[in-house]
């Protein structure tokens, strides 16, 4: 019998709907795979075997049908799941069971998708390597000594290790795309406001975007279609119909890109990408040209300020968003021995509950928002954000999509960048401009460098998510998919 | 040093920040109810508890109410504005930031005119903005209910997220010794305006309207002095007293060559004085920034125009009109307004009572009773229709004043409409001459000495016999009829 864990979500859905396999069998195969390999990968913080099997059984009973009914999924631990522990990989929420589901989780359940468990991540989604998880890092299935990317390293590794066919990630500065790139999987950041943030534990409200992760472009589009769409519980959710990303992916898979203009950003050249990354990107670009695409160089002069602007805006918002974790209502409470003041208890709780990167960003953000510095830092960063948005808008007057490598380097060994935060921050160099702008972007595997996967990023105008899927699927048809060594 | 003497040497500048809790059915950012007095933590959800992942969505009714307040205060309505986060840690504030407005308020630059001693003063309105209330902390185990000595603190989040509107005046100089009275008149006028809009019950004693009073003093010709902020003043009388107290306190310090420190002060209702609160020497840094979880507010100008057109008559205009119709003095009208009785008297008149009659019952018997029970007039237990019916019975001579008061007690006690109470308790005035004649004769027979005096022409003595008749008829006789009958029987009429 076929190994069910190696199949695409699309194929699994077809087998389940035609009753060739049961949803319970599919869920069991993945749960067994998790049991077999996750002690080495550590993609999961919590596995919900009972919940997943019950949801699968409901599909087998015919209670739920749909394009992905019965296909199991892993959910990043920053997304609330009712009654199932949700920690954002932080000590401060250890053991917390939310009394409600995030909107996207509600939609997964409504679509009949069994939730296998919660995936590891950098604490509160702050990081680019999943080394900042309070519960230990996730290992990259391509090389267990290397990082799986971050912050969604758990979701990406679960896909690459065949523990789940689909996963949910969140992308604030590249946390879906960068892990996708370094694990050889596909990850898409939808248009900001295209997917609901309700139930997503906030890191940086104006940037956070939940999105789909999978091993193929078509699967990514199928999942995208399930979770996207207006949510009245999120004020920033866009009240417009979602473009047909699945149709766009299928159109792209035919391998015709005639008339499509791909923009390459002049300012991205010479940014210190590893030669192997540049080579894989250039080769892929040539393949797209063979499919009929045209390559145009465009200038985005403010992209060079994206990284500093991001590292003011995101910490500023996080310093405020994380204020609610004070030990008063839920989660960890430290120092409450009856002899300490309220302020001391709050302070000790936060000292014990937050890890080093979270503290670093809270302090940076607190400083950047303080009176006297607001205009110089936060205010200035917002102006840069506007200029970057204009760069995108003028670029999209000339080209259909912008393309770049997803990351400047392939998966690096553990510990090699944690001592220098700036070196770590460079991992998101190519992904961050899109978050500041709000448009959609996707990372697709495009080749190998020194035996490790390289990602190809496609960025589209806001609400043109379908356009990036078309190019992504065409690329996938030209370069194929990449299989990691056996675990 | 008298207050008048102080005002010859110092000029006060006042400013008021008034919070009004809106009477929306649901909270500002979620669908939780806002009922007053519910069991603790029964009107809460992930959003107003700020559970991880929860997001706010703006209540349109709160925006509408704020715009209406702004329009009624002659403000400009922003075409585009945003909510901001005000960051500070407090256990009863679930998010540890308050969603408020900072440099982009919804309404700006208006005014309120108030009349004191026949002179009109214009109080400038700096801004009207929208924000959310916090929860409430209860300290248990200590003697005083304060945190010191308490064994535990309980937090009730029912109030967290109820919409508040903050109305901030511009600094008002040049009021001299009338500053306390004008401050009070402004708050009263503000209360009437907000009440007329129906967006809040504006009950200061329940905290749905609360006032922070800023006061500073300067010598004539010099720059404005350092201000103090007296927090949470919760009655009209206290607004006046808080300003006066601060003027006297600050002048004492300045006279001694001292300096006024910028600080918040607490007002003590019982003693009428203030004590030092939090120092504002080092201003709290709230790290304001635009709220990224909420889209900007951009009220449609057509909608604002509609709201403007639908504004009710201004309370001051309405009072002037009613004063004319009722034929009463400005002072009487003021006391009616202060008692919150304008609407209820108007309704009573509409139900058929004379203005004098309506005013008499509401401002007399019923106001006294409302005071005793510490409730609003509307909650005292009588309706305008019942009061009008009562007055009608008096006008028809079926009840005298004393009987009518007894009937009203029955009405308030829930025994029914005036006519029903009158019938049930058998309180109707006795005008049956046969029955009265018997009672009069009885009184004459029982008091021969007095009867003789009256016959001798000492008519003034008749009162004693009238009283005796009233007693035997349990107050139900008409005194005038009794007197006429008595004199007739004694042959002196």
mmCIF file of C-alpha atoms in Angstrom, chain B residues 107-432:
data_model
loop_
_atom_site.group_PDB
_atom_site.id
_atom_site.type_symbol
_atom_site.label_atom_id
_atom_site.label_comp_id
_atom_site.label_asym_id
_atom_site.label_seq_id
_atom_site.Cartn_x
_atom_site.Cartn_y
_atom_site.Cartn_z
ATOM 1 C CA UNK B 107 -14.694 65.970 17.477
ATOM 2 C CA UNK B 108 -12.800 69.244 17.993
ATOM 3 C CA UNK B 109 -13.226 72.933 18.667
ATOM 4 C CA UNK B 110 -16.733 73.502 20.015
ATOM 5 C CA UNK B 111 -18.331 75.476 22.836
ATOM 6 C CA UNK B 112 -21.029 75.499 25.483
ATOM 7 C CA UNK B 113 -22.798 78.662 26.661
ATOM 8 C CA UNK B 114 -23.815 78.836 30.305
ATOM 9 C CA UNK B 115 -25.733 81.513 32.195
ATOM 10 C CA UNK B 116 -24.768 82.476 35.741
ATOM 11 C CA UNK B 117 -26.487 85.395 37.491
ATOM 12 C CA UNK B 118 -28.057 86.414 34.206
ATOM 13 C CA UNK B 119 -24.723 86.683 32.385
ATOM 14 C CA UNK B 120 -23.768 84.322 29.564
ATOM 15 C CA UNK B 121 -20.296 82.737 29.513
ATOM 16 C CA UNK B 122 -18.869 80.742 26.614
ATOM 17 C CA UNK B 123 -16.806 77.701 27.573
ATOM 18 C CA UNK B 124 -14.602 76.489 24.714
ATOM 19 C CA UNK B 125 -14.508 72.757 23.990
ATOM 20 C CA UNK B 126 -11.075 71.550 22.956
ATOM 21 C CA UNK B 127 -12.043 68.030 21.953
ATOM 22 C CA UNK B 128 -14.510 65.209 22.359
ATOM 23 C CA UNK B 129 -12.992 61.797 22.001
ATOM 24 C CA UNK B 130 -13.945 58.198 22.394
ATOM 25 C CA UNK B 131 -12.299 55.625 24.651
ATOM 26 C CA UNK B 132 -13.053 52.517 26.701
ATOM 27 C CA UNK B 133 -13.633 52.020 30.408
ATOM 28 C CA UNK B 134 -11.556 49.682 32.592
ATOM 29 C CA UNK B 135 -12.708 46.959 34.960
ATOM 30 C CA UNK B 136 -13.030 47.428 38.714
ATOM 31 C CA UNK B 137 -10.777 46.139 41.484
ATOM 32 C CA UNK B 138 -12.139 45.156 44.866
ATOM 33 C CA UNK B 139 -9.740 44.723 47.776
ATOM 34 C CA UNK B 140 -10.917 42.166 50.304
ATOM 35 C CA UNK B 141 -9.855 41.497 53.876
ATOM 36 C CA UNK B 142 -8.729 44.956 54.904
ATOM 37 C CA UNK B 143 -10.733 47.231 57.175
ATOM 38 C CA UNK B 144 -11.089 50.075 54.731
ATOM 39 C CA UNK B 145 -11.633 48.349 51.428
ATOM 40 C CA UNK B 146 -8.332 49.781 50.273
ATOM 41 C CA UNK B 147 -5.414 47.768 49.045
ATOM 42 C CA UNK B 148 -3.424 48.303 52.241
ATOM 43 C CA UNK B 149 -4.184 45.525 54.646
ATOM 44 C CA UNK B 150 -6.193 43.573 52.086
ATOM 45 C CA UNK B 151 -5.600 39.830 51.882
ATOM 46 C CA UNK B 152 -6.682 39.560 48.275
ATOM 47 C CA UNK B 153 -7.820 41.645 45.354
ATOM 48 C CA UNK B 154 -10.687 40.659 43.100
ATOM 49 C CA UNK B 155 -11.206 42.071 39.637
ATOM 50 C CA UNK B 156 -14.571 42.476 37.926
ATOM 51 C CA UNK B 157 -14.242 43.013 34.177
ATOM 52 C CA UNK B 158 -17.933 43.659 33.482
ATOM 53 C CA UNK B 159 -17.204 47.361 33.050
ATOM 54 C CA UNK B 160 -14.071 46.771 30.962
ATOM 55 C CA UNK B 161 -14.729 47.934 27.427
ATOM 56 C CA UNK B 162 -17.829 50.018 28.071
ATOM 57 C CA UNK B 163 -17.597 53.064 25.807
ATOM 58 C CA UNK B 164 -16.655 56.356 27.369
ATOM 59 C CA UNK B 165 -16.653 59.793 25.836
ATOM 60 C CA UNK B 166 -14.211 62.350 27.183
ATOM 61 C CA UNK B 167 -15.134 66.011 26.796
ATOM 62 C CA UNK B 168 -12.233 68.388 27.385
ATOM 63 C CA UNK B 169 -12.654 72.144 27.695
ATOM 64 C CA UNK B 170 -10.100 74.689 26.644
ATOM 65 C CA UNK B 171 -8.543 76.479 29.632
ATOM 66 C CA UNK B 172 -10.997 79.123 30.797
ATOM 67 C CA UNK B 173 -9.467 82.298 32.238
ATOM 68 C CA UNK B 174 -11.161 85.538 33.260
ATOM 69 C CA UNK B 175 -13.983 84.128 35.369
ATOM 70 C CA UNK B 176 -12.725 85.663 38.611
ATOM 71 C CA UNK B 177 -14.604 84.740 41.757
ATOM 72 C CA UNK B 178 -17.408 83.149 39.744
ATOM 73 C CA UNK B 179 -15.131 80.368 38.477
ATOM 74 C CA UNK B 180 -16.630 77.771 40.886
ATOM 75 C CA UNK B 181 -20.227 78.629 39.965
ATOM 76 C CA UNK B 182 -19.471 78.704 36.254
ATOM 77 C CA UNK B 183 -17.683 75.350 36.462
ATOM 78 C CA UNK B 184 -20.754 73.888 38.116
ATOM 79 C CA UNK B 185 -23.105 75.509 35.583
ATOM 80 C CA UNK B 186 -20.995 74.113 32.738
ATOM 81 C CA UNK B 187 -21.172 70.558 34.064
ATOM 82 C CA UNK B 188 -24.926 70.936 34.633
ATOM 83 C CA UNK B 189 -25.407 72.224 31.095
ATOM 84 C CA UNK B 190 -23.234 69.433 29.701
ATOM 85 C CA UNK B 191 -25.287 66.892 31.623
ATOM 86 C CA UNK B 192 -28.531 68.339 30.249
ATOM 87 C CA UNK B 193 -27.199 68.351 26.695
ATOM 88 C CA UNK B 194 -26.010 64.743 26.882
ATOM 89 C CA UNK B 195 -29.256 63.699 28.545
ATOM 90 C CA UNK B 196 -31.298 65.409 25.833
ATOM 91 C CA UNK B 197 -29.462 63.276 23.258
ATOM 92 C CA UNK B 198 -30.476 60.083 25.045
ATOM 93 C CA UNK B 199 -26.973 58.603 24.718
ATOM 94 C CA UNK B 200 -26.259 58.268 28.438
ATOM 95 C CA UNK B 201 -28.157 58.402 31.690
ATOM 96 C CA UNK B 202 -25.448 60.843 32.921
ATOM 97 C CA UNK B 203 -25.869 59.935 36.580
ATOM 98 C CA UNK B 204 -22.963 61.434 38.454
ATOM 99 C CA UNK B 205 -23.752 59.505 41.643
ATOM 100 C CA UNK B 206 -23.495 56.195 39.753
ATOM 101 C CA UNK B 207 -20.333 57.241 37.970
ATOM 102 C CA UNK B 208 -21.776 57.296 34.468
ATOM 103 C CA UNK B 209 -20.601 60.915 34.400
ATOM 104 C CA UNK B 210 -17.442 61.954 36.212
ATOM 105 C CA UNK B 211 -15.389 65.063 36.166
ATOM 106 C CA UNK B 212 -11.725 65.994 36.574
ATOM 107 C CA UNK B 213 -11.298 69.634 37.530
ATOM 108 C CA UNK B 214 -8.122 71.534 36.653
ATOM 109 C CA UNK B 215 -7.389 74.715 38.556
ATOM 110 C CA UNK B 216 -4.485 77.156 38.518
ATOM 111 C CA UNK B 217 -3.886 80.634 39.902
ATOM 112 C CA UNK B 218 -1.800 83.486 38.617
ATOM 113 C CA UNK B 219 -1.204 87.070 39.734
ATOM 114 C CA UNK B 220 -2.734 89.643 37.341
ATOM 115 C CA UNK B 221 -0.511 90.270 34.349
ATOM 116 C CA UNK B 222 1.573 87.167 34.937
ATOM 117 C CA UNK B 223 1.583 83.855 33.090
ATOM 118 C CA UNK B 224 -0.837 81.123 34.021
ATOM 119 C CA UNK B 225 0.202 79.179 37.081
ATOM 120 C CA UNK B 226 0.852 75.477 37.550
ATOM 121 C CA UNK B 227 -2.387 73.530 37.570
ATOM 122 C CA UNK B 228 -3.609 70.734 39.758
ATOM 123 C CA UNK B 229 -6.097 68.127 38.603
ATOM 124 C CA UNK B 230 -8.811 67.119 41.054
ATOM 125 C CA UNK B 231 -9.980 63.671 39.949
ATOM 126 C CA UNK B 232 -13.367 61.979 39.831
ATOM 127 C CA UNK B 233 -15.568 64.694 41.228
ATOM 128 C CA UNK B 234 -19.012 63.159 41.183
ATOM 129 C CA UNK B 235 -21.653 65.736 41.998
ATOM 130 C CA UNK B 236 -22.476 69.211 40.737
ATOM 131 C CA UNK B 237 -22.036 70.651 44.198
ATOM 132 C CA UNK B 238 -18.618 69.032 44.465
ATOM 133 C CA UNK B 239 -17.488 70.561 41.158
ATOM 134 C CA UNK B 240 -18.150 73.974 42.609
ATOM 135 C CA UNK B 241 -16.553 73.124 45.937
ATOM 136 C CA UNK B 242 -13.503 71.543 44.317
ATOM 137 C CA UNK B 243 -12.716 74.708 42.373
ATOM 138 C CA UNK B 244 -13.265 76.965 45.367
ATOM 139 C CA UNK B 245 -11.217 74.724 47.657
ATOM 140 C CA UNK B 246 -8.307 74.667 45.230
ATOM 141 C CA UNK B 247 -8.396 78.437 44.777
ATOM 142 C CA UNK B 248 -8.195 78.911 48.549
ATOM 143 C CA UNK B 249 -5.572 76.189 49.050
ATOM 144 C CA UNK B 250 -3.329 77.347 46.232
ATOM 145 C CA UNK B 251 -3.532 81.019 47.240
ATOM 146 C CA UNK B 252 -2.372 80.065 50.725
ATOM 147 C CA UNK B 253 0.706 78.347 49.318
ATOM 148 C CA UNK B 254 1.464 81.199 46.912
ATOM 149 C CA UNK B 255 0.991 83.804 49.666
ATOM 150 C CA UNK B 256 3.621 81.975 51.694
ATOM 151 C CA UNK B 257 6.007 82.149 48.739
ATOM 152 C CA UNK B 258 5.524 78.454 47.950
ATOM 153 C CA UNK B 259 5.203 76.690 44.624
ATOM 154 C CA UNK B 260 2.245 74.744 43.257
ATOM 155 C CA UNK B 261 3.232 71.239 42.193
ATOM 156 C CA UNK B 262 1.622 69.659 39.194
ATOM 157 C CA UNK B 263 -0.242 66.703 40.637
ATOM 158 C CA UNK B 264 -3.564 64.942 40.762
ATOM 159 C CA UNK B 265 -5.667 65.539 43.850
ATOM 160 C CA UNK B 266 -8.512 63.568 45.371
ATOM 161 C CA UNK B 267 -11.709 65.341 46.386
ATOM 162 C CA UNK B 268 -13.324 64.259 49.642
ATOM 163 C CA UNK B 269 -17.094 64.585 49.436
ATOM 164 C CA UNK B 270 -17.515 64.427 53.211
ATOM 165 C CA UNK B 271 -14.966 67.077 54.147
ATOM 166 C CA UNK B 272 -15.143 69.171 50.982
ATOM 167 C CA UNK B 273 -11.359 69.377 50.676
ATOM 168 C CA UNK B 274 -8.716 67.765 48.491
ATOM 169 C CA UNK B 275 -5.625 65.728 49.246
ATOM 170 C CA UNK B 276 -2.538 65.025 47.181
ATOM 171 C CA UNK B 277 -2.614 62.112 44.758
ATOM 172 C CA UNK B 278 -0.097 61.199 42.095
ATOM 173 C CA UNK B 279 2.688 63.650 41.331
ATOM 174 C CA UNK B 280 2.881 64.674 37.697
ATOM 175 C CA UNK B 281 6.341 66.203 38.034
ATOM 176 C CA UNK B 282 7.656 63.390 35.886
ATOM 177 C CA UNK B 283 4.851 62.926 33.415
ATOM 178 C CA UNK B 284 3.792 59.342 32.702
ATOM 179 C CA UNK B 285 4.942 58.258 29.268
ATOM 180 C CA UNK B 286 1.940 56.526 27.757
ATOM 181 C CA UNK B 287 3.749 55.677 24.528
ATOM 182 C CA UNK B 288 0.730 56.531 22.390
ATOM 183 C CA UNK B 289 0.617 55.156 18.861
ATOM 184 C CA UNK B 290 -2.165 54.532 16.336
ATOM 185 C CA UNK B 291 -4.148 51.360 17.169
ATOM 186 C CA UNK B 292 -3.168 48.886 14.439
ATOM 187 C CA UNK B 293 -6.026 46.471 15.210
ATOM 188 C CA UNK B 294 -8.708 48.952 14.159
ATOM 189 C CA UNK B 295 -9.269 50.593 10.811
ATOM 190 C CA UNK B 296 -9.493 54.408 10.830
ATOM 191 C CA UNK B 297 -12.840 56.102 11.436
ATOM 192 C CA UNK B 298 -14.046 58.108 8.440
ATOM 193 C CA UNK B 299 -17.644 59.199 9.079
ATOM 194 C CA UNK B 300 -19.608 59.759 5.879
ATOM 195 C CA UNK B 301 -20.341 63.516 5.690
ATOM 196 C CA UNK B 302 -23.902 62.738 4.615
ATOM 197 C CA UNK B 303 -24.376 60.659 7.761
ATOM 198 C CA UNK B 304 -22.966 63.465 9.928
ATOM 199 C CA UNK B 305 -25.322 65.926 8.207
ATOM 200 C CA UNK B 306 -28.266 63.649 8.976
ATOM 201 C CA UNK B 307 -27.234 63.362 12.615
ATOM 202 C CA UNK B 308 -26.923 67.152 12.747
ATOM 203 C CA UNK B 309 -30.404 67.615 11.310
ATOM 204 C CA UNK B 310 -31.837 65.164 13.817
ATOM 205 C CA UNK B 311 -30.352 66.827 16.917
ATOM 206 C CA UNK B 312 -32.988 67.534 19.551
ATOM 207 C CA UNK B 313 -33.827 71.058 20.713
ATOM 208 C CA UNK B 314 -31.000 72.516 22.816
ATOM 209 C CA UNK B 315 -31.753 72.236 26.543
ATOM 210 C CA UNK B 316 -31.220 75.967 27.050
ATOM 211 C CA UNK B 317 -33.614 76.835 24.209
ATOM 212 C CA UNK B 318 -36.100 74.323 25.466
ATOM 213 C CA UNK B 319 -35.901 75.608 29.025
ATOM 214 C CA UNK B 320 -36.536 79.173 27.843
ATOM 215 C CA UNK B 321 -39.539 78.004 25.832
ATOM 216 C CA UNK B 322 -41.014 75.961 28.684
ATOM 217 C CA UNK B 323 -40.358 78.714 31.233
ATOM 218 C CA UNK B 324 -42.442 80.995 29.067
ATOM 219 C CA UNK B 325 -45.202 78.389 28.683
ATOM 220 C CA UNK B 326 -45.287 77.546 32.365
ATOM 221 C CA UNK B 327 -45.026 81.150 33.454
ATOM 222 C CA UNK B 328 -42.352 80.638 36.072
ATOM 223 C CA UNK B 329 -39.193 82.499 37.027
ATOM 224 C CA UNK B 330 -35.703 81.719 35.744
ATOM 225 C CA UNK B 331 -34.768 80.654 39.269
ATOM 226 C CA UNK B 332 -37.698 78.210 39.486
ATOM 227 C CA UNK B 333 -36.798 76.842 36.065
ATOM 228 C CA UNK B 334 -33.227 76.361 37.221
ATOM 229 C CA UNK B 335 -34.330 74.332 40.206
ATOM 230 C CA UNK B 336 -36.602 72.229 38.004
ATOM 231 C CA UNK B 337 -33.676 71.592 35.671
ATOM 232 C CA UNK B 338 -31.330 70.789 38.539
ATOM 233 C CA UNK B 339 -33.793 68.249 39.841
ATOM 234 C CA UNK B 340 -33.805 66.624 36.401
ATOM 235 C CA UNK B 341 -37.567 67.228 36.297
ATOM 236 C CA UNK B 342 -38.026 69.122 33.050
ATOM 237 C CA UNK B 343 -39.194 66.180 30.971
ATOM 238 C CA UNK B 344 -41.370 64.652 33.629
ATOM 239 C CA UNK B 345 -43.179 67.902 34.387
ATOM 240 C CA UNK B 346 -43.644 68.478 30.682
ATOM 241 C CA UNK B 347 -45.214 65.049 30.316
ATOM 242 C CA UNK B 348 -47.467 65.656 33.292
ATOM 243 C CA UNK B 349 -48.714 68.872 31.738
ATOM 244 C CA UNK B 350 -49.249 67.052 28.474
ATOM 245 C CA UNK B 351 -51.352 64.529 30.408
ATOM 246 C CA UNK B 352 -53.714 67.307 31.466
ATOM 247 C CA UNK B 353 -52.312 68.909 34.627
ATOM 248 C CA UNK B 354 -51.806 72.640 35.047
ATOM 249 C CA UNK B 355 -48.149 73.745 35.047
ATOM 250 C CA UNK B 356 -48.447 74.870 38.660
ATOM 251 C CA UNK B 357 -50.040 71.601 39.712
ATOM 252 C CA UNK B 358 -47.497 69.447 37.894
ATOM 253 C CA UNK B 359 -44.606 71.384 39.366
ATOM 254 C CA UNK B 360 -46.077 71.292 42.868
ATOM 255 C CA UNK B 361 -46.238 67.500 43.085
ATOM 256 C CA UNK B 362 -42.957 66.683 41.356
ATOM 257 C CA UNK B 363 -40.866 69.350 43.027
ATOM 258 C CA UNK B 364 -42.542 68.861 46.414
ATOM 259 C CA UNK B 365 -43.843 65.542 47.638
ATOM 260 C CA UNK B 366 -42.224 63.353 44.967
ATOM 261 C CA UNK B 367 -38.818 65.091 44.960
ATOM 262 C CA UNK B 368 -38.706 64.652 48.731
ATOM 263 C CA UNK B 369 -39.480 61.001 48.384
ATOM 264 C CA UNK B 370 -36.925 60.494 45.574
ATOM 265 C CA UNK B 371 -34.370 62.115 47.811
ATOM 266 C CA UNK B 372 -35.204 59.817 50.712
ATOM 267 C CA UNK B 373 -34.974 56.731 48.498
ATOM 268 C CA UNK B 374 -31.941 58.103 46.650
ATOM 269 C CA UNK B 375 -33.481 57.424 43.246
ATOM 270 C CA UNK B 376 -34.243 59.532 40.200
ATOM 271 C CA UNK B 377 -37.672 61.130 39.923
ATOM 272 C CA UNK B 378 -38.458 58.748 37.080
ATOM 273 C CA UNK B 379 -37.956 55.831 39.457
ATOM 274 C CA UNK B 380 -40.003 57.160 42.340
ATOM 275 C CA UNK B 381 -43.078 55.074 41.493
ATOM 276 C CA UNK B 382 -45.527 57.597 40.061
ATOM 277 C CA UNK B 383 -46.083 58.327 36.377
ATOM 278 C CA UNK B 384 -46.836 61.707 34.803
ATOM 279 C CA UNK B 385 -50.303 60.423 33.928
ATOM 280 C CA UNK B 386 -50.987 59.486 37.549
ATOM 281 C CA UNK B 387 -49.823 62.847 38.833
ATOM 282 C CA UNK B 388 -52.038 64.593 36.281
ATOM 283 C CA UNK B 389 -54.991 62.446 37.358
ATOM 284 C CA UNK B 390 -54.326 63.298 41.005
ATOM 285 C CA UNK B 391 -54.263 67.010 40.278
ATOM 286 C CA UNK B 392 -57.533 66.654 38.373
ATOM 287 C CA UNK B 393 -59.195 65.087 41.433
ATOM 288 C CA UNK B 394 -58.034 68.056 43.509
ATOM 289 C CA UNK B 395 -59.286 70.528 40.914
ATOM 290 C CA UNK B 396 -62.668 68.790 40.924
ATOM 291 C CA UNK B 397 -62.821 69.117 44.698
ATOM 292 C CA UNK B 398 -62.867 65.355 45.236
ATOM 293 C CA UNK B 399 -59.591 65.534 47.150
ATOM 294 C CA UNK B 400 -58.210 68.224 49.341
ATOM 295 C CA UNK B 401 -54.500 68.811 49.651
ATOM 296 C CA UNK B 402 -54.013 66.569 52.645
ATOM 297 C CA UNK B 403 -56.051 63.699 51.193
ATOM 298 C CA UNK B 404 -54.237 64.054 47.886
ATOM 299 C CA UNK B 405 -50.908 63.509 49.656
ATOM 300 C CA UNK B 406 -52.245 60.346 51.206
ATOM 301 C CA UNK B 407 -53.537 59.149 47.831
ATOM 302 C CA UNK B 408 -50.115 59.861 46.311
ATOM 303 C CA UNK B 409 -48.487 57.674 48.972
ATOM 304 C CA UNK B 410 -50.784 54.873 47.877
ATOM 305 C CA UNK B 411 -49.922 55.445 44.215
ATOM 306 C CA UNK B 412 -46.188 55.367 44.939
ATOM 307 C CA UNK B 413 -46.692 52.210 47.000
ATOM 308 C CA UNK B 414 -48.146 50.589 43.898
ATOM 309 C CA UNK B 415 -51.784 50.481 44.974
ATOM 310 C CA UNK B 416 -53.004 51.740 41.618
ATOM 311 C CA UNK B 417 -54.088 54.961 39.936
ATOM 312 C CA UNK B 418 -55.230 57.902 42.128
ATOM 313 C CA UNK B 419 -58.943 57.229 41.620
ATOM 314 C CA UNK B 420 -58.470 53.573 42.596
ATOM 315 C CA UNK B 421 -56.464 54.463 45.703
ATOM 316 C CA UNK B 422 -59.034 57.074 46.667
ATOM 317 C CA UNK B 423 -61.875 54.601 46.316
ATOM 318 C CA UNK B 424 -60.062 51.705 47.979
ATOM 319 C CA UNK B 425 -59.017 53.762 50.979
ATOM 320 C CA UNK B 426 -62.287 55.693 51.108
ATOM 321 C CA UNK B 427 -60.552 59.050 50.980
ATOM 322 C CA UNK B 428 -62.968 61.147 48.938
ATOM 323 C CA UNK B 429 -63.910 64.547 50.321
ATOM 324 C CA UNK B 430 -67.283 64.396 52.093
ATOM 325 C CA UNK B 431 -69.601 67.070 50.737
ATOM 326 C CA UNK B 432 -72.805 65.347 51.782
#
